[in-house]
JSON list of C-alpha atoms in Angstrom, two decimals:
[
{"chain": "S", "resi": 14, "resn": "MET", "atom": "CA", "xyz": [53.81, -20.18, -4.42]},
{"chain": "S", "resi": 15, "resn": "LYS", "atom": "CA", "xyz": [57.51, -20.04, -5.07]},
{"chain": "S", "resi": 16, "resn": "THR", "atom": "CA", "xyz": [58.67, -16.97, -4.29]},
{"chain": "S", "resi": 17, "resn": "TYR", "atom": "CA", "xyz": [62.08, -15.55, -5.21]},
{"chain": "S", "resi": 18, "resn": "LEU", "atom": "CA", "xyz": [64.36, -12.66, -3.35]},
{"chain": "S", "resi": 19, "resn": "GLY", "atom": "CA", "xyz": [64.47, -9.38, -4.36]},
{"chain": "S", "resi": 20, "resn": "ILE", "atom": "CA", "xyz": [64.22, -5.25, -3.87]},
{"chain": "S", "resi": 21, "resn": "THR", "atom": "CA", "xyz": [61.45, -3.34, -2.51]},
{"chain": "S", "resi": 22, "resn": "PHE", "atom": "CA", "xyz": [60.79, 0.11, -3.97]},
{"chain": "S", "resi": 23, "resn": "ASP", "atom": "CA", "xyz": [59.74, 2.52, -1.85]},
{"chain": "S", "resi": 24, "resn": "GLU", "atom": "CA", "xyz": [58.18, -0.12, 0.62]},
{"chain": "S", "resi": 25, "resn": "GLU", "atom": "CA", "xyz": [55.48, -0.67, -2.25]},
{"chain": "S", "resi": 26, "resn": "LYS", "atom": "CA", "xyz": [56.58, -2.35, -5.37]},
{"chain": "S", "resi": 27, "resn": "HIS", "atom": "CA", "xyz": [58.83, -5.74, -4.59]},
{"chain": "S", "resi": 28, "resn": "THR", "atom": "CA", "xyz": [60.75, -7.33, -8.06]},
{"chain": "S", "resi": 29, "resn": "TYR", "atom": "CA", "xyz": [59.22, -10.59, -8.31]},
{"chain": "S", "resi": 30, "resn": "ASP", "atom": "CA", "xyz": [56.07, -10.19, -6.47]},
{"chain": "S", "resi": 31, "resn": "ASP", "atom": "CA", "xyz": [55.12, -6.91, -8.28]},
{"chain": "S", "resi": 32, "resn": "PHE", "atom": "CA", "xyz": [56.68, -8.02, -11.88]},
{"chain": "S", "resi": 33, "resn": "GLY", "atom": "CA", "xyz": [57.62, -10.98, -11.86]},
{"chain": "S", "resi": 34, "resn": "LEU", "atom": "CA", "xyz": [61.14, -10.19, -11.24]},
{"chain": "S", "resi": 35, "resn": "ARG", "atom": "CA", "xyz": [63.88, -13.67, -10.69]},
{"chain": "S", "resi": 36, "resn": "ILE", "atom": "CA", "xyz": [67.38, -11.88, -9.97]},
{"chain": "S", "resi": 37, "resn": "LYS", "atom": "CA", "xyz": [70.27, -13.68, -11.23]},
{"chain": "S", "resi": 38, "resn": "SER", "atom": "CA", "xyz": [73.11, -11.33, -10.26]},
{"chain": "S", "resi": 39, "resn": "VAL", "atom": "CA", "xyz": [73.60, -8.21, -7.79]},
{"chain": "S", "resi": 40, "resn": "ASN", "atom": "CA", "xyz": [77.27, -5.86, -8.51]},
{"chain": "S", "resi": 41, "resn": "ILE", "atom": "CA", "xyz": [76.38, -2.74, -5.43]},
{"chain": "S", "resi": 42, "resn": "GLY", "atom": "CA", "xyz": [80.17, -1.00, -6.32]},
{"chain": "S", "resi": 43, "resn": "LEU", "atom": "CA", "xyz": [81.67, 1.29, -3.45]},
{"chain": "S", "resi": 44, "resn": "PRO", "atom": "CA", "xyz": [81.71, 4.86, -3.72]},
{"chain": "S", "resi": 45, "resn": "ALA", "atom": "CA", "xyz": [85.38, 6.11, -5.80]},
{"chain": "S", "resi": 46, "resn": "THR", "atom": "CA", "xyz": [86.56, 8.77, -3.18]},
{"chain": "S", "resi": 47, "resn": "LYS", "atom": "CA", "xyz": [86.05, 12.54, -3.60]},
{"chain": "S", "resi": 48, "resn": "GLU", "atom": "CA", "xyz": [90.10, 13.17, -3.64]},
{"chain": "S", "resi": 49, "resn": "ASN", "atom": "CA", "xyz": [91.34, 17.13, -3.35]},
{"chain": "S", "resi": 50, "resn": "ARG", "atom": "CA", "xyz": [94.77, 17.17, -4.27]},
{"chain": "S", "resi": 51, "resn": "ILE", "atom": "CA", "xyz": [96.94, 20.20, -3.87]},
{"chain": "S", "resi": 52, "resn": "GLU", "atom": "CA", "xyz": [99.18, 21.23, -6.80]},
{"chain": "S", "resi": 53, "resn": "VAL", "atom": "CA", "xyz": [103.13, 22.65, -4.20]},
{"chain": "S", "resi": 54, "resn": "PRO", "atom": "CA", "xyz": [105.57, 24.09, -6.51]},
{"chain": "S", "resi": 55, "resn": "GLY", "atom": "CA", "xyz": [109.13, 23.01, -6.52]},
{"chain": "S", "resi": 56, "resn": "ALA", "atom": "CA", "xyz": [108.63, 20.23, -4.25]},
{"chain": "S", "resi": 57, "resn": "ASP", "atom": "CA", "xyz": [107.77, 16.00, -5.59]},
{"chain": "S", "resi": 58, "resn": "GLY", "atom": "CA", "xyz": [104.06, 14.69, -5.61]},
{"chain": "S", "resi": 59, "resn": "TYR", "atom": "CA", "xyz": [101.04, 17.02, -4.00]},
{"chain": "S", "resi": 60, "resn": "LEU", "atom": "CA", "xyz": [99.31, 17.88, -0.52]},
{"chain": "S", "resi": 61, "resn": "ASP", "atom": "CA", "xyz": [96.99, 16.18, -0.04]},
{"chain": "S", "resi": 62, "resn": "MET", "atom": "CA", "xyz": [94.07, 17.52, 2.07]},
{"chain": "S", "resi": 63, "resn": "THR", "atom": "CA", "xyz": [90.51, 14.45, 1.01]},
{"chain": "S", "resi": 64, "resn": "ASP", "atom": "CA", "xyz": [90.72, 13.71, 4.91]},
{"chain": "S", "resi": 65, "resn": "TYR", "atom": "CA", "xyz": [90.74, 17.64, 5.84]},
{"chain": "S", "resi": 66, "resn": "PHE", "atom": "CA", "xyz": [86.74, 17.66, 6.01]},
{"chain": "S", "resi": 67, "resn": "GLY", "atom": "CA", "xyz": [86.82, 13.69, 6.11]},
{"chain": "S", "resi": 68, "resn": "THR", "atom": "CA", "xyz": [86.46, 11.79, 3.97]},
{"chain": "S", "resi": 69, "resn": "ARG", "atom": "CA", "xyz": [83.89, 12.25, 0.82]},
{"chain": "S", "resi": 70, "resn": "TYR", "atom": "CA", "xyz": [82.47, 9.99, -1.51]},
{"chain": "S", "resi": 71, "resn": "GLU", "atom": "CA", "xyz": [80.54, 10.30, -5.09]},
{"chain": "S", "resi": 72, "resn": "ASN", "atom": "CA", "xyz": [77.93, 8.73, -5.80]},
{"chain": "S", "resi": 73, "resn": "ARG", "atom": "CA", "xyz": [77.60, 4.09, -6.40]},
{"chain": "S", "resi": 74, "resn": "THR", "atom": "CA", "xyz": [75.90, 2.24, -8.90]},
{"chain": "S", "resi": 75, "resn": "VAL", "atom": "CA", "xyz": [73.45, -0.20, -8.29]},
{"chain": "S", "resi": 76, "resn": "GLN", "atom": "CA", "xyz": [73.05, -3.10, -11.14]},
{"chain": "S", "resi": 77, "resn": "VAL", "atom": "CA", "xyz": [70.70, -6.03, -11.08]},
{"chain": "S", "resi": 78, "resn": "GLU", "atom": "CA", "xyz": [70.26, -8.56, -14.08]},
{"chain": "S", "resi": 79, "resn": "CYS", "atom": "CA", "xyz": [67.07, -10.31, -13.27]},
{"chain": "S", "resi": 80, "resn": "ASP", "atom": "CA", "xyz": [65.26, -12.37, -16.06]},
{"chain": "S", "resi": 81, "resn": "VAL", "atom": "CA", "xyz": [61.70, -12.55, -15.82]},
{"chain": "S", "resi": 82, "resn": "GLU", "atom": "CA", "xyz": [58.73, -15.27, -17.97]},
{"chain": "S", "resi": 83, "resn": "ASP", "atom": "CA", "xyz": [56.92, -13.32, -20.50]},
{"chain": "S", "resi": 84, "resn": "ARG", "atom": "CA", "xyz": [55.76, -15.70, -23.71]},
{"chain": "S", "resi": 85, "resn": "SER", "atom": "CA", "xyz": [55.91, -14.29, -25.81]},
{"chain": "S", "resi": 86, "resn": "TYR", "atom": "CA", "xyz": [56.42, -10.62, -27.86]},
{"chain": "S", "resi": 87, "resn": "GLU", "atom": "CA", "xyz": [52.75, -9.01, -27.43]},
{"chain": "S", "resi": 88, "resn": "ASN", "atom": "CA", "xyz": [53.21, -9.75, -23.66]},
{"chain": "S", "resi": 89, "resn": "TRP", "atom": "CA", "xyz": [57.62, -8.74, -23.46]},
{"chain": "S", "resi": 90, "resn": "ALA", "atom": "CA", "xyz": [55.87, -5.61, -24.48]},
{"chain": "S", "resi": 91, "resn": "GLY", "atom": "CA", "xyz": [53.84, -4.73, -21.83]},
{"chain": "S", "resi": 92, "resn": "LYS", "atom": "CA", "xyz": [56.17, -5.50, -19.60]},
{"chain": "S", "resi": 93, "resn": "VAL", "atom": "CA", "xyz": [58.56, -3.52, -20.86]},
{"chain": "S", "resi": 94, "resn": "SER", "atom": "CA", "xyz": [56.10, -0.55, -20.67]},
{"chain": "S", "resi": 95, "resn": "GLN", "atom": "CA", "xyz": [55.23, -1.44, -16.86]},
{"chain": "S", "resi": 96, "resn": "ILE", "atom": "CA", "xyz": [58.16, -2.40, -15.06]},
{"chain": "S", "resi": 97, "resn": "SER", "atom": "CA", "xyz": [60.30, 1.13, -17.13]},
{"chain": "S", "resi": 98, "resn": "ASN", "atom": "CA", "xyz": [56.96, 3.41, -16.13]},
{"chain": "S", "resi": 99, "resn": "TYR", "atom": "CA", "xyz": [57.74, 3.01, -12.45]},
{"chain": "S", "resi": 100, "resn": "LEU", "atom": "CA", "xyz": [61.42, 2.68, -12.63]},
{"chain": "S", "resi": 101, "resn": "HIS", "atom": "CA", "xyz": [63.16, 4.64, -16.04]},
{"chain": "S", "resi": 102, "resn": "GLY", "atom": "CA", "xyz": [63.98, 7.55, -14.55]},
{"chain": "S", "resi": 103, "resn": "LYS", "atom": "CA", "xyz": [62.20, 7.43, -10.78]},
{"chain": "S", "resi": 104, "resn": "LYS", "atom": "CA", "xyz": [64.18, 7.95, -8.03]},
{"chain": "S", "resi": 105, "resn": "ARG", "atom": "CA", "xyz": [62.74, 5.59, -5.38]},
{"chain": "S", "resi": 106, "resn": "LYS", "atom": "CA", "xyz": [64.47, 3.42, -2.50]},
{"chain": "S", "resi": 107, "resn": "LEU", "atom": "CA", "xyz": [64.82, 0.10, -2.15]},
{"chain": "S", "resi": 108, "resn": "VAL", "atom": "CA", "xyz": [64.48, -1.79, -0.27]},
{"chain": "S", "resi": 109, "resn": "LEU", "atom": "CA", "xyz": [67.07, -5.53, -0.01]},
{"chain": "S", "resi": 110, "resn": "ASP", "atom": "CA", "xyz": [65.27, -8.84, 1.09]},
{"chain": "S", "resi": 111, "resn": "TRP", "atom": "CA", "xyz": [68.95, -9.41, 2.32]},
{"chain": "S", "resi": 112, "resn": "ASP", "atom": "CA", "xyz": [70.15, -6.81, 3.94]},
{"chain": "S", "resi": 113, "resn": "SER", "atom": "CA", "xyz": [66.31, -5.13, 5.54]},
{"chain": "S", "resi": 114, "resn": "GLY", "atom": "CA", "xyz": [68.01, -3.17, 8.05]},
{"chain": "S", "resi": 115, "resn": "TYR", "atom": "CA", "xyz": [69.11, -0.33, 5.48]},
{"chain": "S", "resi": 116, "resn": "TYR", "atom": "CA", "xyz": [67.79, 1.08, 2.24]},
{"chain": "S", "resi": 117, "resn": "TYR", "atom": "CA", "xyz": [69.18, 3.13, -0.96]},
{"chain": "S", "resi": 118, "resn": "GLU", "atom": "CA", "xyz": [68.93, 5.55, -2.44]},
{"chain": "S", "resi": 119, "resn": "GLY", "atom": "CA", "xyz": [69.15, 5.87, -6.36]},
{"chain": "S", "resi": 120, "resn": "ARG", "atom": "CA", "xyz": [67.58, 7.66, -10.18]},
{"chain": "S", "resi": 121, "resn": "GLY", "atom": "CA", "xyz": [66.75, 3.86, -12.49]},
{"chain": "S", "resi": 122, "resn": "THR", "atom": "CA", "xyz": [67.62, 3.10, -15.57]},
{"chain": "S", "resi": 123, "resn": "VAL", "atom": "CA", "xyz": [65.92, 0.04, -17.48]},
{"chain": "S", "resi": 124, "resn": "LYS", "atom": "CA", "xyz": [67.56, -1.93, -20.07]},
{"chain": "S", "resi": 125, "resn": "VAL", "atom": "CA", "xyz": [65.88, -4.73, -21.58]},
{"chain": "S", "resi": 126, "resn": "SER", "atom": "CA", "xyz": [67.24, -7.79, -25.05]},
{"chain": "S", "resi": 127, "resn": "LYS", "atom": "CA", "xyz": [65.26, -10.59, -25.94]},
{"chain": "S", "resi": 128, "resn": "GLU", "atom": "CA", "xyz": [66.84, -13.49, -27.26]},
{"chain": "S", "resi": 129, "resn": "ASN", "atom": "CA", "xyz": [64.41, -16.04, -26.59]},
{"chain": "S", "resi": 130, "resn": "ARG", "atom": "CA", "xyz": [60.39, -16.40, -26.40]},
{"chain": "S", "resi": 131, "resn": "PRO", "atom": "CA", "xyz": [59.73, -17.47, -22.91]},
{"chain": "S", "resi": 132, "resn": "TYR", "atom": "CA", "xyz": [62.48, -15.14, -21.43]},
{"chain": "S", "resi": 133, "resn": "SER", "atom": "CA", "xyz": [63.35, -11.98, -21.23]},
{"chain": "S", "resi": 134, "resn": "THR", "atom": "CA", "xyz": [66.31, -10.18, -19.10]},
{"chain": "S", "resi": 135, "resn": "VAL", "atom": "CA", "xyz": [66.46, -6.40, -17.89]},
{"chain": "S", "resi": 136, "resn": "THR", "atom": "CA", "xyz": [68.88, -4.57, -16.18]},
{"chain": "S", "resi": 137, "resn": "LEU", "atom": "CA", "xyz": [68.28, -2.12, -13.61]},
{"chain": "S", "resi": 138, "resn": "GLU", "atom": "CA", "xyz": [70.58, 0.28, -12.83]},
{"chain": "S", "resi": 139, "resn": "PHE", "atom": "CA", "xyz": [70.41, 2.50, -10.16]},
{"chain": "S", "resi": 140, "resn": "ASP", "atom": "CA", "xyz": [72.88, 5.92, -9.68]},
{"chain": "S", "resi": 141, "resn": "CYS", "atom": "CA", "xyz": [73.07, 6.06, -5.51]},
{"chain": "S", "resi": 142, "resn": "ASP", "atom": "CA", "xyz": [73.59, 8.08, -3.05]},
{"chain": "S", "resi": 143, "resn": "PRO", "atom": "CA", "xyz": [77.55, 6.84, -1.48]},
{"chain": "S", "resi": 144, "resn": "TYR", "atom": "CA", "xyz": [75.94, 5.17, 1.45]},
{"chain": "S", "resi": 145, "resn": "LYS", "atom": "CA", "xyz": [73.24, 3.20, 2.39]},
{"chain": "S", "resi": 146, "resn": "TYR", "atom": "CA", "xyz": [70.99, 4.39, 4.98]},
{"chain": "S", "resi": 147, "resn": "GLU", "atom": "CA", "xyz": [69.63, 1.99, 7.87]},
{"chain": "S", "resi": 148, "resn": "LEU", "atom": "CA", "xyz": [65.77, 1.71, 7.43]},
{"chain": "S", "resi": 149, "resn": "TYR", "atom": "CA", "xyz": [64.44, 3.53, 10.73]},
{"chain": "S", "resi": 150, "resn": "ASP", "atom": "CA", "xyz": [65.48, 7.22, 12.63]},
{"chain": "S", "resi": 151, "resn": "SER", "atom": "CA", "xyz": [65.07, 7.72, 16.27]},
{"chain": "S", "resi": 152, "resn": "SER", "atom": "CA", "xyz": [61.56, 9.00, 15.50]},
{"chain": "S", "resi": 153, "resn": "GLY", "atom": "CA", "xyz": [60.30, 5.86, 15.43]},
{"chain": "S", "resi": 154, "resn": "ASP", "atom": "CA", "xyz": [59.15, 2.74, 16.27]},
{"chain": "S", "resi": 155, "resn": "TRP", "atom": "CA", "xyz": [62.01, -0.49, 15.42]},
{"chain": "S", "resi": 156, "resn": "LEU", "atom": "CA", "xyz": [60.45, -3.68, 14.26]},
{"chain": "S", "resi": 157, "resn": "TRP", "atom": "CA", "xyz": [62.38, -6.82, 15.08]},
{"chain": "S", "resi": 158, "resn": "ASP", "atom": "CA", "xyz": [61.74, -8.46, 11.97]},
{"chain": "S", "resi": 159, "resn": "PRO", "atom": "CA", "xyz": [64.29, -5.52, 9.98]},
{"chain": "S", "resi": 160, "resn": "PHE", "atom": "CA", "xyz": [66.82, -5.24, 13.17]},
{"chain": "S", "resi": 161, "resn": "ASP", "atom": "CA", "xyz": [69.74, -6.59, 12.67]},
{"chain": "S", "resi": 162, "resn": "LEU", "atom": "CA", "xyz": [71.22, -8.17, 15.75]},
{"chain": "S", "resi": 163, "resn": "ASP", "atom": "CA", "xyz": [74.98, -8.12, 14.87]},
{"chain": "S", "resi": 164, "resn": "ASP", "atom": "CA", "xyz": [75.63, -4.40, 14.30]},
{"chain": "S", "resi": 165, "resn": "GLY", "atom": "CA", "xyz": [71.58, -2.99, 14.33]},
{"chain": "S", "resi": 166, "resn": "ILE", "atom": "CA", "xyz": [71.44, -0.25, 16.65]},
{"chain": "S", "resi": 167, "resn": "ILE", "atom": "CA", "xyz": [67.94, 0.64, 18.68]},
{"chain": "S", "resi": 168, "resn": "ARG", "atom": "CA", "xyz": [67.64, 4.75, 19.19]},
{"chain": "S", "resi": 169, "resn": "GLU", "atom": "CA", "xyz": [65.08, 6.62, 21.15]},
{"chain": "S", "resi": 170, "resn": "TYR", "atom": "CA", "xyz": [66.32, 9.76, 21.26]},
{"chain": "S", "resi": 171, "resn": "GLY", "atom": "CA", "xyz": [62.77, 11.61, 20.88]},
{"chain": "S", "resi": 172, "resn": "ASN", "atom": "CA", "xyz": [59.82, 13.26, 23.19]},
{"chain": "S", "resi": 173, "resn": "LEU", "atom": "CA", "xyz": [63.23, 12.80, 26.15]},
{"chain": "S", "resi": 174, "resn": "ALA", "atom": "CA", "xyz": [62.51, 15.59, 29.46]},
{"chain": "S", "resi": 175, "resn": "VAL", "atom": "CA", "xyz": [64.47, 17.65, 30.78]},
{"chain": "S", "resi": 176, "resn": "ILE", "atom": "CA", "xyz": [65.07, 19.21, 33.64]},
{"chain": "S", "resi": 177, "resn": "GLY", "atom": "CA", "xyz": [68.03, 21.15, 34.35]},
{"chain": "S", "resi": 178, "resn": "THR", "atom": "CA", "xyz": [70.94, 19.13, 32.63]},
{"chain": "S", "resi": 179, "resn": "LEU", "atom": "CA", "xyz": [70.26, 15.68, 30.06]},
{"chain": "S", "resi": 180, "resn": "ASP", "atom": "CA", "xyz": [73.07, 13.34, 28.84]},
{"chain": "S", "resi": 181, "resn": "LEU", "atom": "CA", "xyz": [71.67, 12.02, 26.09]},
{"chain": "S", "resi": 182, "resn": "THR", "atom": "CA", "xyz": [74.62, 9.32, 24.16]},
{"chain": "S", "resi": 183, "resn": "VAL", "atom": "CA", "xyz": [74.78, 9.12, 20.70]},
{"chain": "S", "resi": 184, "resn": "ILE", "atom": "CA", "xyz": [76.22, 6.13, 18.91]},
{"chain": "S", "resi": 185, "resn": "GLY", "atom": "CA", "xyz": [77.79, 7.53, 15.57]},
{"chain": "S", "resi": 186, "resn": "SER", "atom": "CA", "xyz": [77.67, 5.77, 12.49]},
{"chain": "S", "resi": 187, "resn": "PRO", "atom": "CA", "xyz": [80.13, 5.15, 9.97]},
{"chain": "S", "resi": 188, "resn": "MET", "atom": "CA", "xyz": [78.46, 8.32, 7.96]},
{"chain": "S", "resi": 189, "resn": "SER", "atom": "CA", "xyz": [79.27, 11.55, 9.30]},
{"chain": "S", "resi": 190, "resn": "THR", "atom": "CA", "xyz": [75.19, 13.75, 10.18]},
{"chain": "S", "resi": 191, "resn": "VAL", "atom": "CA", "xyz": [74.69, 16.55, 10.78]},
{"chain": "S", "resi": 192, "resn": "PRO", "atom": "CA", "xyz": [71.26, 15.66, 13.70]},
{"chain": "S", "resi": 193, "resn": "GLU", "atom": "CA", "xyz": [67.81, 18.19, 13.72]},
{"chain": "S", "resi": 194, "resn": "ILE", "atom": "CA", "xyz": [67.55, 19.18, 17.61]},
{"chain": "S", "resi": 195, "resn": "THR", "atom": "CA", "xyz": [63.68, 20.52, 18.49]},
{"chain": "S", "resi": 196, "resn": "VAL", "atom": "CA", "xyz": [62.78, 21.55, 21.06]},
{"chain": "S", "resi": 197, "resn": "SER", "atom": "CA", "xyz": [60.18, 22.81, 23.36]},
{"chain": "S", "resi": 198, "resn": "MET", "atom": "CA", "xyz": [61.64, 25.37, 25.31]},
{"chain": "S", "resi": 199, "resn": "THR", "atom": "CA", "xyz": [65.39, 27.48, 25.35]},
{"chain": "S", "resi": 200, "resn": "MET", "atom": "CA", "xyz": [67.96, 25.74, 25.82]},
{"chain": "S", "resi": 201, "resn": "THR", "atom": "CA", "xyz": [71.46, 25.34, 25.11]},
{"chain": "S", "resi": 202, "resn": "VAL", "atom": "CA", "xyz": [73.09, 21.95, 23.93]},
{"chain": "S", "resi": 203, "resn": "GLU", "atom": "CA", "xyz": [77.19, 21.39, 24.53]},
{"chain": "S", "resi": 204, "resn": "TYR", "atom": "CA", "xyz": [79.10, 18.69, 21.99]},
{"chain": "S", "resi": 205, "resn": "GLU", "atom": "CA", "xyz": [82.71, 17.89, 21.98]},
{"chain": "S", "resi": 206, "resn": "GLY", "atom": "CA", "xyz": [83.60, 21.35, 23.47]},
{"chain": "S", "resi": 207, "resn": "GLU", "atom": "CA", "xyz": [81.44, 23.74, 22.26]},
{"chain": "S", "resi": 208, "resn": "THR", "atom": "CA", "xyz": [78.58, 25.14, 23.36]},
{"chain": "S", "resi": 209, "resn": "TYR", "atom": "CA", "xyz": [75.42, 25.72, 21.36]},
{"chain": "S", "resi": 210, "resn": "ASP", "atom": "CA", "xyz": [72.03, 27.86, 21.47]},
{"chain": "S", "resi": 211, "resn": "LEU", "atom": "CA", "xyz": [68.09, 25.63, 20.55]},
{"chain": "S", "resi": 212, "resn": "LEU", "atom": "CA", "xyz": [65.41, 27.87, 19.89]},
{"chain": "S", "resi": 213, "resn": "PRO", "atom": "CA", "xyz": [61.60, 26.21, 20.35]},
{"chain": "S", "resi": 214, "resn": "GLY", "atom": "CA", "xyz": [61.74, 24.40, 17.25]},
{"chain": "S", "resi": 215, "resn": "LEU", "atom": "CA", "xyz": [63.07, 22.41, 14.86]},
{"chain": "S", "resi": 216, "resn": "ASN", "atom": "CA", "xyz": [67.63, 23.33, 15.05]},
{"chain": "S", "resi": 217, "resn": "TYR", "atom": "CA", "xyz": [69.46, 22.90, 12.59]},
{"chain": "S", "resi": 218, "resn": "LEU", "atom": "CA", "xyz": [73.49, 22.58, 13.32]},
{"chain": "S", "resi": 219, "resn": "PRO", "atom": "CA", "xyz": [76.32, 22.74, 10.22]},
{"chain": "S", "resi": 220, "resn": "ASP", "atom": "CA", "xyz": [78.64, 22.16, 12.85]},
{"chain": "S", "resi": 221, "resn": "LEU", "atom": "CA", "xyz": [77.41, 19.89, 15.02]},
{"chain": "S", "resi": 222, "resn": "GLU", "atom": "CA", "xyz": [77.95, 16.59, 13.14]},
{"chain": "S", "resi": 223, "resn": "ILE", "atom": "CA", "xyz": [78.49, 12.67, 14.84]},
{"chain": "S", "resi": 224, "resn": "THR", "atom": "CA", "xyz": [80.77, 10.78, 13.72]},
{"chain": "S", "resi": 225, "resn": "GLU", "atom": "CA", "xyz": [81.06, 7.41, 13.95]},
{"chain": "S", "resi": 226, "resn": "GLY", "atom": "CA", "xyz": [81.69, 5.97, 17.43]},
{"chain": "S", "resi": 227, "resn": "GLU", "atom": "CA", "xyz": [80.03, 7.24, 21.14]},
{"chain": "S", "resi": 228, "resn": "HIS", "atom": "CA", "xyz": [79.27, 10.72, 21.89]},
{"chain": "S", "resi": 229, "resn": "ILE", "atom": "CA", "xyz": [77.54, 12.78, 24.58]},
{"chain": "S", "resi": 230, "resn": "MET", "atom": "CA", "xyz": [75.43, 15.59, 23.71]},
{"chain": "S", "resi": 231, "resn": "THR", "atom": "CA", "xyz": [74.93, 17.40, 27.53]},
{"chain": "S", "resi": 232, "resn": "PHE", "atom": "CA", "xyz": [71.03, 19.34, 26.92]},
{"chain": "S", "resi": 233, "resn": "THR", "atom": "CA", "xyz": [71.35, 22.11, 29.79]},
{"chain": "S", "resi": 234, "resn": "GLY", "atom": "CA", "xyz": [67.58, 24.35, 30.25]},
{"chain": "S", "resi": 235, "resn": "ASN", "atom": "CA", "xyz": [63.58, 23.02, 31.21]},
{"chain": "S", "resi": 236, "resn": "GLY", "atom": "CA", "xyz": [61.24, 21.40, 28.81]},
{"chain": "S", "resi": 237, "resn": "THR", "atom": "CA", "xyz": [61.48, 18.72, 26.32]},
{"chain": "S", "resi": 238, "resn": "VAL", "atom": "CA", "xyz": [63.59, 17.59, 23.32]},
{"chain": "S", "resi": 239, "resn": "SER", "atom": "CA", "xyz": [63.73, 15.49, 20.40]},
{"chain": "S", "resi": 240, "resn": "VAL", "atom": "CA", "xyz": [67.25, 14.41, 18.20]},
{"chain": "S", "resi": 241, "resn": "LEU", "atom": "CA", "xyz": [66.77, 12.66, 14.89]},
{"chain": "S", "resi": 242, "resn": "TYR", "atom": "CA", "xyz": [68.78, 11.17, 13.61]},
{"chain": "S", "resi": 243, "resn": "ARG", "atom": "CA", "xyz": [69.41, 8.45, 11.24]},
{"chain": "S", "resi": 244, "resn": "GLY", "atom": "CA", "xyz": [73.14, 6.62, 11.06]},
{"chain": "S", "resi": 245, "resn": "GLY", "atom": "CA", "xyz": [74.67, 5.27, 7.17]},
{"chain": "S", "resi": 246, "resn": "SER", "atom": "CA", "xyz": [77.02, 2.67, 5.86]},
{"chain": "S", "resi": 247, "resn": "LEU", "atom": "CA", "xyz": [78.86, 1.73, 2.76]}
]
């Protein structure tokens, strides 16, 4: 049976395998930068504060044009309902067959036109978060199949024993992220020259933001620690 590259939604439906959609074109737009400019009275130009808190982005648009063989207007009506009921207005997780180490997340819009009896044109448009997310976070098992040998990073930050001190090297992605830290006992973590108290259970520290590059988190105490981290890229 012939198959086609496509997109998997929420790990349950595939554009071709489940809907018969054959992708003709894909347009993944880059997100616009959120600019922060301040007018300075009596001065030329403006004060650009865009990078002061780190570069931030608007949402991005993912547009996919497909065709589907439906053969008749009766079949067309049923196919339109099937696709629209699942995607139109719904927020979905999108994994592209050709970029399977990441996923996009966004709300879908379905547009359909029929210009001849055998085929219809279906355009899927998604208003997505600015970054695509790594398929696996640091808590789960990673698989070879979707793993990118060139850019992929294996993160094993779960159930680590802290006996006195533990230095954990975290490799940050282009998307700045605040991780969730779960500890079994009271302890502290030092990061970028600052020390933070950790209480038993889940801890979310907004000031502890992991940016791109290699970083060291030093835990002090006795118990176990898990760092939940998911990277992202444009």
